[in-house]
CSV table of C-alpha atoms in Angstrom, one decimal:
chain,number,residue,atom,x,y,z
O,79,UNK,CA,0.0,0.0,0.0
O,80,UNK,CA,1.3,3.5,-0.7
O,81,UNK,CA,2.5,5.5,2.3
O,82,UNK,CA,0.8,8.7,3.4
O,83,UNK,CA,3.7,10.7,1.9
O,84,UNK,CA,3.3,8.9,-1.4
O,85,UNK,CA,-0.4,9.6,-1.5
O,86,UNK,CA,0.2,13.3,-0.6
O,87,UNK,CA,2.9,13.6,-3.1
O,88,UNK,CA,0.9,12.0,-5.9
O,89,UNK,CA,-2.1,14.2,-5.2
O,90,UNK,CA,0.1,17.3,-5.1
O,91,UNK,CA,1.7,16.4,-8.5
O,92,UNK,CA,-1.5,15.6,-10.2
O,93,UNK,CA,-3.1,18.8,-9.0
O,94,UNK,CA,0.0,20.9,-9.8
O,95,UNK,CA,-0.3,19.7,-13.4
O,96,UNK,CA,-3.9,20.9,-13.5
O,97,UNK,CA,-3.1,24.1,-11.7
O,98,UNK,CA,-0.4,24.9,-14.3
O,99,UNK,CA,-3.0,25.1,-17.0
O,100,UNK,CA,-4.4,28.3,-15.6
O,101,UNK,CA,-3.1,30.6,-12.9
O,102,UNK,CA,-6.5,30.9,-11.4
O,103,UNK,CA,-7.2,27.2,-11.0
O,104,UNK,CA,-8.1,26.1,-7.5
O,105,UNK,CA,-6.2,22.8,-8.0
O,106,UNK,CA,-3.2,24.8,-6.7
O,107,UNK,CA,-4.9,25.2,-3.3
O,108,UNK,CA,-5.4,21.4,-3.0
O,109,UNK,CA,-1.8,20.8,-4.1
O,110,UNK,CA,-0.6,23.1,-1.4
O,111,UNK,CA,-2.6,21.3,1.2
O,112,UNK,CA,-1.1,18.0,0.1
O,113,UNK,CA,2.4,19.5,0.2
O,114,UNK,CA,1.6,20.9,3.6
O,115,UNK,CA,0.6,17.5,5.0
O,116,UNK,CA,3.7,15.9,3.6
O,117,UNK,CA,6.0,18.6,4.9
O,118,UNK,CA,4.5,18.3,8.4
O,119,UNK,CA,5.1,14.6,8.4
O,120,UNK,CA,8.7,15.1,7.1
O,121,UNK,CA,9.3,17.7,9.8
O,122,UNK,CA,8.1,15.3,12.5
O,123,UNK,CA,10.4,12.5,11.2
O,124,UNK,CA,13.4,14.8,11.0
O,125,UNK,CA,12.7,16.0,14.6
O,126,UNK,CA,12.6,12.4,15.7
O,127,UNK,CA,15.8,11.6,13.9
O,128,UNK,CA,17.5,14.7,15.3
O,129,UNK,CA,16.4,13.7,18.8
O,130,UNK,CA,17.8,10.2,18.4
O,131,UNK,CA,21.1,11.6,17.1
O,132,UNK,CA,21.2,14.0,20.1
O,133,UNK,CA,20.9,11.1,22.5
O,134,UNK,CA,23.8,9.3,20.8
O,135,UNK,CA,26.0,12.4,20.8
O,136,UNK,CA,25.2,13.1,24.5
O,137,UNK,CA,25.9,9.4,25.4
O,138,UNK,CA,29.2,9.6,23.6
O,139,UNK,CA,30.1,12.8,25.4
O,140,UNK,CA,29.3,11.2,28.7
O,141,UNK,CA,31.6,8.3,27.9
O,142,UNK,CA,34.4,10.8,27.1
O,143,UNK,CA,33.8,12.7,30.3
O,144,UNK,CA,33.9,9.6,32.5
O,145,UNK,CA,37.3,8.7,30.9
O,146,UNK,CA,38.7,12.2,31.3
O,147,UNK,CA,39.0,12.8,27.6
O,148,UNK,CA,36.0,15.0,26.8
O,149,UNK,CA,36.9,16.6,23.3
O,150,UNK,CA,34.0,19.0,23.2
O,151,UNK,CA,33.7,22.4,24.8
O,152,UNK,CA,30.7,22.8,27.1
O,153,UNK,CA,27.8,23.9,25.0
O,154,UNK,CA,26.1,27.2,25.7
O,155,UNK,CA,22.7,26.9,27.2
O,156,UNK,CA,19.9,26.8,24.5
O,157,UNK,CA,17.9,30.0,24.1
O,158,UNK,CA,14.6,29.6,25.8
O,159,UNK,CA,11.6,29.2,23.4
O,160,UNK,CA,8.4,31.2,23.7
O,161,UNK,CA,6.3,30.4,26.8
O,162,UNK,CA,3.5,27.9,25.9
O,163,UNK,CA,-0.1,29.0,26.1
O,164,UNK,CA,-2.5,26.9,28.2
O,165,UNK,CA,-5.7,25.5,26.8
O,166,UNK,CA,-7.6,27.6,29.4
O,167,UNK,CA,-6.0,30.8,28.2
O,168,UNK,CA,-6.6,29.9,24.5
O,169,UNK,CA,-10.3,29.3,25.2
O,170,UNK,CA,-10.5,32.6,27.1
O,171,UNK,CA,-9.3,34.4,24.0
O,172,UNK,CA,-11.7,32.5,21.8
O,173,UNK,CA,-14.6,33.2,24.1
O,174,UNK,CA,-14.0,37.0,23.8
O,175,UNK,CA,-14.5,36.7,20.0
O,176,UNK,CA,-17.7,34.6,20.1
O,177,UNK,CA,-21.3,35.7,20.6
O,178,UNK,CA,-22.8,35.1,24.1
O,179,UNK,CA,-23.0,31.4,24.8
O,180,UNK,CA,-21.4,28.4,26.4
O,181,UNK,CA,-18.1,27.1,25.1
O,182,UNK,CA,-16.9,23.5,26.0
O,183,UNK,CA,-13.8,21.7,24.8
O,184,UNK,CA,-14.4,18.3,23.0
O,185,UNK,CA,-12.4,15.6,24.7
O,186,UNK,CA,-8.7,15.7,24.1
O,187,UNK,CA,-8.9,18.0,21.1
O,188,UNK,CA,-6.4,20.6,22.3
O,189,UNK,CA,-3.3,20.6,20.1
O,190,UNK,CA,-1.1,23.1,22.0
O,191,UNK,CA,2.3,21.7,22.8
O,192,UNK,CA,2.2,19.1,20.0
O,193,UNK,CA,4.0,21.4,17.6
O,194,UNK,CA,5.9,24.6,18.3
O,195,UNK,CA,4.3,26.1,15.2
O,196,UNK,CA,0.6,25.7,15.9
O,197,UNK,CA,-2.1,25.3,18.4
O,198,UNK,CA,-5.9,24.8,18.2
O,199,UNK,CA,-8.9,22.9,19.4
O,200,UNK,CA,-12.3,21.5,18.7
O,201,UNK,CA,-15.1,22.8,20.9
O,202,UNK,CA,-18.9,22.8,21.2
O,203,UNK,CA,-20.5,26.3,21.3
O,204,UNK,CA,-24.2,26.7,22.4
O,205,UNK,CA,-25.8,30.1,22.1
O,206,UNK,CA,-29.2,28.7,23.0
O,207,UNK,CA,-30.3,28.1,19.4
O,208,UNK,CA,-28.6,24.8,19.0
O,209,UNK,CA,-25.2,23.4,20.0
O,210,UNK,CA,-22.6,23.6,17.2
O,211,UNK,CA,-19.0,22.4,16.7
O,212,UNK,CA,-16.2,24.8,16.2
O,213,UNK,CA,-12.7,24.1,15.0
O,214,UNK,CA,-9.9,26.7,15.5
O,215,UNK,CA,-6.2,26.7,14.6
O,216,UNK,CA,-3.6,29.4,15.1
O,217,UNK,CA,-0.4,28.6,13.2
O,218,UNK,CA,2.8,29.7,11.5
O,219,UNK,CA,3.2,28.2,8.0
O,220,UNK,CA,5.7,28.5,5.2
O,221,UNK,CA,3.0,28.6,2.6
O,222,UNK,CA,2.8,31.8,0.4
O,223,UNK,CA,-0.2,33.9,1.2
O,224,UNK,CA,-1.4,33.8,-2.4
O,225,UNK,CA,-2.2,30.1,-1.8
O,226,UNK,CA,-5.0,31.1,0.6
O,227,UNK,CA,-8.3,31.2,-1.2
O,228,UNK,CA,-11.8,29.8,-1.6
O,229,UNK,CA,-12.4,26.1,-2.0
O,230,UNK,CA,-13.2,25.2,-5.6
O,231,UNK,CA,-17.0,25.0,-6.1
O,232,UNK,CA,-16.2,22.4,-8.8
O,233,UNK,CA,-14.8,20.1,-6.1
O,234,UNK,CA,-17.0,21.0,-3.1
O,235,UNK,CA,-20.7,22.3,-2.9
O,236,UNK,CA,-20.7,25.9,-1.9
O,237,UNK,CA,-23.1,28.7,-1.1
O,238,UNK,CA,-20.5,31.4,-1.9
O,239,UNK,CA,-17.1,32.6,-0.9
O,240,UNK,CA,-15.5,36.0,-0.3
O,241,UNK,CA,-11.7,36.6,-0.6
O,242,UNK,CA,-10.4,40.0,0.4
O,243,UNK,CA,-6.8,41.3,0.3
O,244,UNK,CA,-6.3,43.9,3.1
O,245,UNK,CA,-4.0,47.0,2.8
O,246,UNK,CA,-1.3,45.3,4.9
O,247,UNK,CA,-1.1,42.4,2.4
O,248,UNK,CA,-3.0,39.9,4.6
O,249,UNK,CA,-5.9,37.8,3.2
O,250,UNK,CA,-9.4,37.2,4.6
O,251,UNK,CA,-11.5,34.4,3.3
O,252,UNK,CA,-15.0,33.4,4.3
O,253,UNK,CA,-16.2,30.2,2.6
O,254,UNK,CA,-19.7,28.9,3.0
O,255,UNK,CA,-19.7,25.2,2.2
O,256,UNK,CA,-22.4,22.5,2.1
O,257,UNK,CA,-22.0,18.9,2.9
O,258,UNK,CA,-22.0,16.4,0.1
O,259,UNK,CA,-23.6,13.7,2.1
O,260,UNK,CA,-25.6,15.3,4.9
O,261,UNK,CA,-28.6,17.2,3.9
O,262,UNK,CA,-28.8,20.8,5.3
O,263,UNK,CA,-25.4,20.6,7.0
O,264,UNK,CA,-23.4,23.8,6.6
O,265,UNK,CA,-19.7,24.4,7.2
O,266,UNK,CA,-18.5,28.0,7.2
O,267,UNK,CA,-14.8,28.5,7.1
O,268,UNK,CA,-13.0,31.7,8.0
O,269,UNK,CA,-9.3,32.2,7.3
O,270,UNK,CA,-6.9,35.1,8.0
O,271,UNK,CA,-3.4,34.8,6.6
O,272,UNK,CA,-0.5,37.3,6.8
O,273,UNK,CA,2.4,37.4,4.4
O,274,UNK,CA,4.8,36.5,7.2
O,275,UNK,CA,3.3,33.1,7.7
O,276,UNK,CA,0.7,33.7,10.5
O,277,UNK,CA,-2.7,32.1,9.9
O,278,UNK,CA,-5.9,31.8,11.8
O,279,UNK,CA,-8.4,29.1,10.7
O,280,UNK,CA,-11.9,28.9,12.2
O,281,UNK,CA,-14.6,26.5,11.0
O,282,UNK,CA,-18.1,26.5,12.4
O,283,UNK,CA,-21.0,24.1,11.7
O,284,UNK,CA,-24.7,24.4,12.1
O,285,UNK,CA,-24.6,21.5,14.5
O,286,UNK,CA,-22.3,18.5,14.7
O,287,UNK,CA,-20.5,17.4,11.5
O,288,UNK,CA,-23.1,14.8,10.8
O,289,UNK,CA,-26.2,16.2,12.6
O,290,UNK,CA,-27.5,19.7,11.8
O,291,UNK,CA,-29.2,21.3,14.8
O,292,UNK,CA,-30.0,24.8,13.3
O,293,UNK,CA,-30.4,26.4,9.9
O,294,UNK,CA,-27.0,28.2,9.9
O,295,UNK,CA,-23.8,28.3,12.0
O,296,UNK,CA,-23.9,30.5,15.1
O,297,UNK,CA,-21.6,33.3,13.9
O,298,UNK,CA,-22.6,35.5,11.0
O,299,UNK,CA,-20.1,36.2,8.2
O,300,UNK,CA,-19.2,39.5,9.9
O,301,UNK,CA,-18.6,37.8,13.2
O,302,UNK,CA,-16.6,35.1,11.6
O,303,UNK,CA,-14.4,37.6,9.8
O,304,UNK,CA,-13.8,39.6,13.0
O,305,UNK,CA,-12.9,36.5,14.9
O,306,UNK,CA,-10.2,35.3,12.6
O,307,UNK,CA,-8.7,38.8,12.0
O,308,UNK,CA,-8.8,39.9,15.7
O,309,UNK,CA,-5.5,41.4,17.1
O,310,UNK,CA,-6.2,39.3,20.2
O,311,UNK,CA,-4.5,36.4,18.5
O,312,UNK,CA,-1.1,38.2,18.8
O,313,UNK,CA,-0.9,36.6,22.3
O,314,UNK,CA,-1.2,33.2,20.8
O,315,UNK,CA,1.3,33.9,18.0
O,316,UNK,CA,3.8,35.1,20.7
O,317,UNK,CA,3.7,31.6,22.1
O,318,UNK,CA,4.5,30.0,18.8
O,319,UNK,CA,7.7,29.7,16.8
O,320,UNK,CA,7.8,30.8,13.1
O,321,UNK,CA,8.4,28.1,10.5
O,322,UNK,CA,11.8,28.0,8.9
O,323,UNK,CA,11.4,29.3,5.3
O,324,UNK,CA,8.6,31.6,6.2
O,325,UNK,CA,7.4,33.3,3.0
O,326,UNK,CA,8.7,36.8,2.1
O,327,UNK,CA,6.3,39.3,3.8
O,328,UNK,CA,6.8,41.6,0.8
O,329,UNK,CA,5.1,39.2,-1.7
O,330,UNK,CA,1.8,40.5,-2.9
O,331,UNK,CA,-1.3,38.5,-1.9
O,332,UNK,CA,-2.6,39.0,-5.4
O,333,UNK,CA,0.4,37.3,-6.9
O,334,UNK,CA,-0.4,34.0,-8.6
O,335,UNK,CA,2.0,31.2,-9.4
O,336,UNK,CA,3.1,31.2,-13.1
O,337,UNK,CA,1.9,28.3,-15.2
O,338,UNK,CA,4.1,25.2,-14.9
O,339,UNK,CA,3.1,23.7,-18.3
O,340,UNK,CA,3.4,24.9,-21.8
O,341,UNK,CA,0.1,23.2,-22.6
O,342,UNK,CA,-2.8,25.4,-22.1
O,343,UNK,CA,-6.2,24.2,-20.9
O,344,UNK,CA,-7.9,25.0,-24.2
O,345,UNK,CA,-5.1,23.3,-26.2
O,346,UNK,CA,-5.6,20.1,-24.1
O,347,UNK,CA,-9.4,20.3,-24.6
O,348,UNK,CA,-8.9,20.8,-28.4
O,349,UNK,CA,-6.8,17.7,-28.5
O,350,UNK,CA,-9.4,15.8,-26.4
O,351,UNK,CA,-12.3,16.8,-28.6
O,352,UNK,CA,-10.4,15.8,-31.8
O,353,UNK,CA,-9.7,12.3,-30.4
O,354,UNK,CA,-13.3,11.5,-29.3
O,355,UNK,CA,-15.0,8.6,-31.1
O,356,UNK,CA,-17.2,9.4,-34.0
O,357,UNK,CA,-20.7,10.3,-33.0
O,358,UNK,CA,-19.7,11.8,-29.6
O,359,UNK,CA,-21.2,15.2,-29.0
O,360,UNK,CA,-19.4,17.8,-26.8
O,361,UNK,CA,-20.7,20.7,-24.7
O,362,UNK,CA,-19.9,22.8,-21.6
O,363,UNK,CA,-16.2,23.3,-22.1
O,364,UNK,CA,-14.7,24.4,-18.7
O,365,UNK,CA,-11.1,25.5,-19.2
O,366,UNK,CA,-10.6,26.3,-15.5
O,367,UNK,CA,-10.8,22.6,-14.8
O,368,UNK,CA,-9.9,21.2,-18.3
O,369,UNK,CA,-13.4,19.6,-18.3
O,370,UNK,CA,-15.5,18.7,-21.3
O,371,UNK,CA,-19.1,17.4,-21.2
O,372,UNK,CA,-19.6,14.5,-23.7
O,373,UNK,CA,-22.7,12.6,-24.9
O,374,UNK,CA,-22.9,9.3,-26.6
O,375,UNK,CA,-26.2,7.5,-27.4
O,376,UNK,CA,-28.0,9.7,-24.8
O,377,UNK,CA,-25.4,9.0,-22.1
O,378,UNK,CA,-23.8,12.2,-20.8
O,379,UNK,CA,-20.6,12.3,-18.8
O,380,UNK,CA,-17.8,14.7,-17.9
O,381,UNK,CA,-14.1,14.3,-18.9
O,382,UNK,CA,-11.1,16.0,-17.4
O,383,UNK,CA,-7.6,15.8,-18.8
O,384,UNK,CA,-4.3,16.6,-17.0
O,385,UNK,CA,-0.9,16.5,-18.7
O,386,UNK,CA,2.2,16.8,-16.5
O,387,UNK,CA,5.5,17.6,-18.3
O,388,UNK,CA,8.5,15.3,-18.0
O,389,UNK,CA,10.1,15.4,-14.5
O,390,UNK,CA,12.1,13.4,-12.0
O,391,UNK,CA,9.0,12.9,-10.0
O,392,UNK,CA,7.3,11.3,-13.0
O,393,UNK,CA,10.3,9.0,-13.5
O,394,UNK,CA,10.2,8.0,-9.9
O,395,UNK,CA,6.4,7.3,-10.2
O,396,UNK,CA,7.1,5.0,-13.2
O,397,UNK,CA,10.0,3.2,-11.5
O,398,UNK,CA,8.0,2.7,-8.3
O,399,UNK,CA,4.8,1.5,-10.0
O,400,UNK,CA,5.7,-2.3,-9.7
O,401,UNK,CA,6.1,-1.9,-5.9
O,402,UNK,CA,2.6,-0.4,-5.4
O,403,UNK,CA,-0.2,-3.0,-5.3
O,404,UNK,CA,-3.0,-2.4,-7.7
O,405,UNK,CA,-6.5,-1.7,-6.6
O,406,UNK,CA,-9.2,-4.3,-7.3
O,407,UNK,CA,-10.2,-3.2,-10.9
O,408,UNK,CA,-6.9,-1.7,-11.9
O,409,UNK,CA,-5.2,-3.1,-15.0
O,410,UNK,CA,-1.6,-2.2,-16.0
O,411,UNK,CA,0.0,-2.7,-19.4
O,412,UNK,CA,3.3,-1.8,-20.9
O,413,UNK,CA,3.2,0.8,-23.7
O,414,UNK,CA,5.0,0.3,-27.0
O,415,UNK,CA,8.2,2.3,-26.9
O,416,UNK,CA,8.3,2.4,-23.1
O,417,UNK,CA,6.1,3.4,-20.2
O,418,UNK,CA,3.0,2.0,-18.7
O,419,UNK,CA,-0.8,2.6,-19.1
O,420,UNK,CA,-3.0,2.1,-16.1
O,421,UNK,CA,-6.8,1.6,-16.6
O,422,UNK,CA,-9.0,1.8,-13.5
O,423,UNK,CA,-12.6,2.0,-12.3
O,424,UNK,CA,-13.8,2.6,-8.7
O,425,UNK,CA,-16.6,3.8,-6.6
O,426,UNK,CA,-16.6,5.9,-3.5
O,427,UNK,CA,-12.9,5.1,-2.7
O,428,UNK,CA,-10.1,3.5,-4.8
O,429,UNK,CA,-10.9,0.0,-3.5
O,430,UNK,CA,-14.7,0.3,-3.9
O,431,UNK,CA,-16.0,-2.0,-6.7
O,432,UNK,CA,-19.8,-1.5,-6.2
O,433,UNK,CA,-21.6,1.5,-7.7
O,434,UNK,CA,-18.8,2.6,-9.9
O,435,UNK,CA,-18.4,6.4,-10.0
O,436,UNK,CA,-15.0,7.0,-11.7
O,437,UNK,CA,-13.3,5.7,-14.8
O,438,UNK,CA,-9.7,6.7,-15.3
O,439,UNK,CA,-6.7,6.1,-17.6
O,440,UNK,CA,-3.2,7.2,-16.7
O,441,UNK,CA,-0.2,7.0,-19.0
O,442,UNK,CA,3.3,7.0,-17.5
O,443,UNK,CA,5.7,8.0,-20.3
O,444,UNK,CA,9.3,6.8,-20.2
O,445,UNK,CA,10.6,10.4,-20.0
O,446,UNK,CA,8.6,11.1,-16.8
O,447,UNK,CA,5.6,12.8,-18.4
O,448,UNK,CA,2.1,11.8,-17.4
O,449,UNK,CA,-1.4,12.0,-18.8
O,450,UNK,CA,-4.5,11.5,-16.8
O,451,UNK,CA,-8.0,11.1,-18.2
O,452,UNK,CA,-10.9,11.0,-15.7
O,453,UNK,CA,-14.6,10.3,-16.6
O,454,UNK,CA,-17.6,10.5,-14.3
O,455,UNK,CA,-21.4,11.0,-14.6
O,456,UNK,CA,-22.2,14.5,-13.4
O,457,UNK,CA,-21.5,18.1,-14.0
O,458,UNK,CA,-19.4,19.0,-10.9
O,459,UNK,CA,-16.7,16.7,-9.7
O,460,UNK,CA,-18.4,16.2,-6.3
O,461,UNK,CA,-21.7,15.4,-8.0
O,462,UNK,CA,-20.8,11.9,-9.3
O,463,UNK,CA,-23.6,9.5,-10.2
O,464,UNK,CA,-23.7,5.8,-10.9
O,465,UNK,CA,-24.6,4.5,-14.3
O,466,UNK,CA,-23.0,3.7,-17.7
O,467,UNK,CA,-20.6,6.5,-18.7
O,468,UNK,CA,-20.7,8.0,-22.2
O,469,UNK,CA,-17.3,6.4,-23.1
O,470,UNK,CA,-16.2,3.0,-21.9
O,471,UNK,CA,-12.7,2.3,-20.7
O,472,UNK,CA,-11.6,0.9,-24.0
O,473,UNK,CA,-12.5,4.3,-25.7
O,474,UNK,CA,-10.7,6.2,-22.9
O,475,UNK,CA,-7.6,4.1,-23.3
O,476,UNK,CA,-7.5,4.6,-27.0
O,477,UNK,CA,-7.7,8.4,-26.5
O,478,UNK,CA,-5.0,8.4,-23.8
O,479,UNK,CA,-2.6,6.3,-25.9
O,480,UNK,CA,-2.9,8.6,-28.9
O,481,UNK,CA,0.5,10.1,-30.0
O,482,UNK,CA,-1.3,13.4,-30.4
O,483,UNK,CA,-0.7,14.2,-26.8
O,484,UNK,CA,3.0,14.5,-27.3
O,485,UNK,CA,2.8,16.2,-30.7
């Protein structure tokens, strides 16, 4: 099975390829999240290795000292880090920013002390109109502030989102999301992010994550905005350590990453349309997500295409493919001239074989390039439906293996 790092890395690379097709694409936000998760895991492992090495070094030093042959000068005392904030004090700050009501921590949800760079908690807030869950995180990050934005309504159901760049370069986001699986459940997310790496994330629900208890979350948009942008959080940031490699505070929050691929979204969609089987009708071209709606014999589906240029990561993916066990319906075949084509179908999860929702073909080229075709029944990516797709896997495979993609 792939490790968490492999999954995060694969997600990051796939979405980076899509993000490169247009500077505005929200795939970049998801790629950043995948990179963030991988970086956090790597930092934890490095810290563990560093701790183990420190024990070995200290043990060796003790041995030298006992023999009277200590070769090291006495180390200077380490500079004290910032004083940690208690959970009680953190909750007191949060209470000052909430409407009148009762705030209660949820179990062992407090994360203060686990990382020098962040603290947060999950709590229940009851203003008398229905208890609701709140998640709050105050953190330092090395992510550029331009990566902070709205969730993509193509990926997640949304009732709207506002993103504002403030005069000091910080960014405010209020995102009003709907649950894909729980009717009437609302998730409102507020984010404040500064160019120097400081971020406050506050998510409120209209009940528990699976059980709505009220029409809307307890805080209004204005209250949510004020809560995440409050200067009171300066006390929490003073108890945290900035992340090494904190982004340049002078970088504009309106700056967008430059495209990482010479292929444009429309060029990819043009190639896709030209390779469709005879009799396939097209409609609803969406360049922001390289999506094309297709219809065959009355069956309507959506297709997305992602092309990732040659890279060392792509070469590593190809070389490591034999070591990764296939999912139940996955079929791998060598490609003439080198490389591998992977054909797959799955439902709600890569191992689900009932109620198929996704049909995919991935080509791993021998030079490290990759092509991914994905088909599903539905308009938005989150709105997948069961049923026979417009194109079967044989047709998708024929499209993916066309030499036109490398022309």
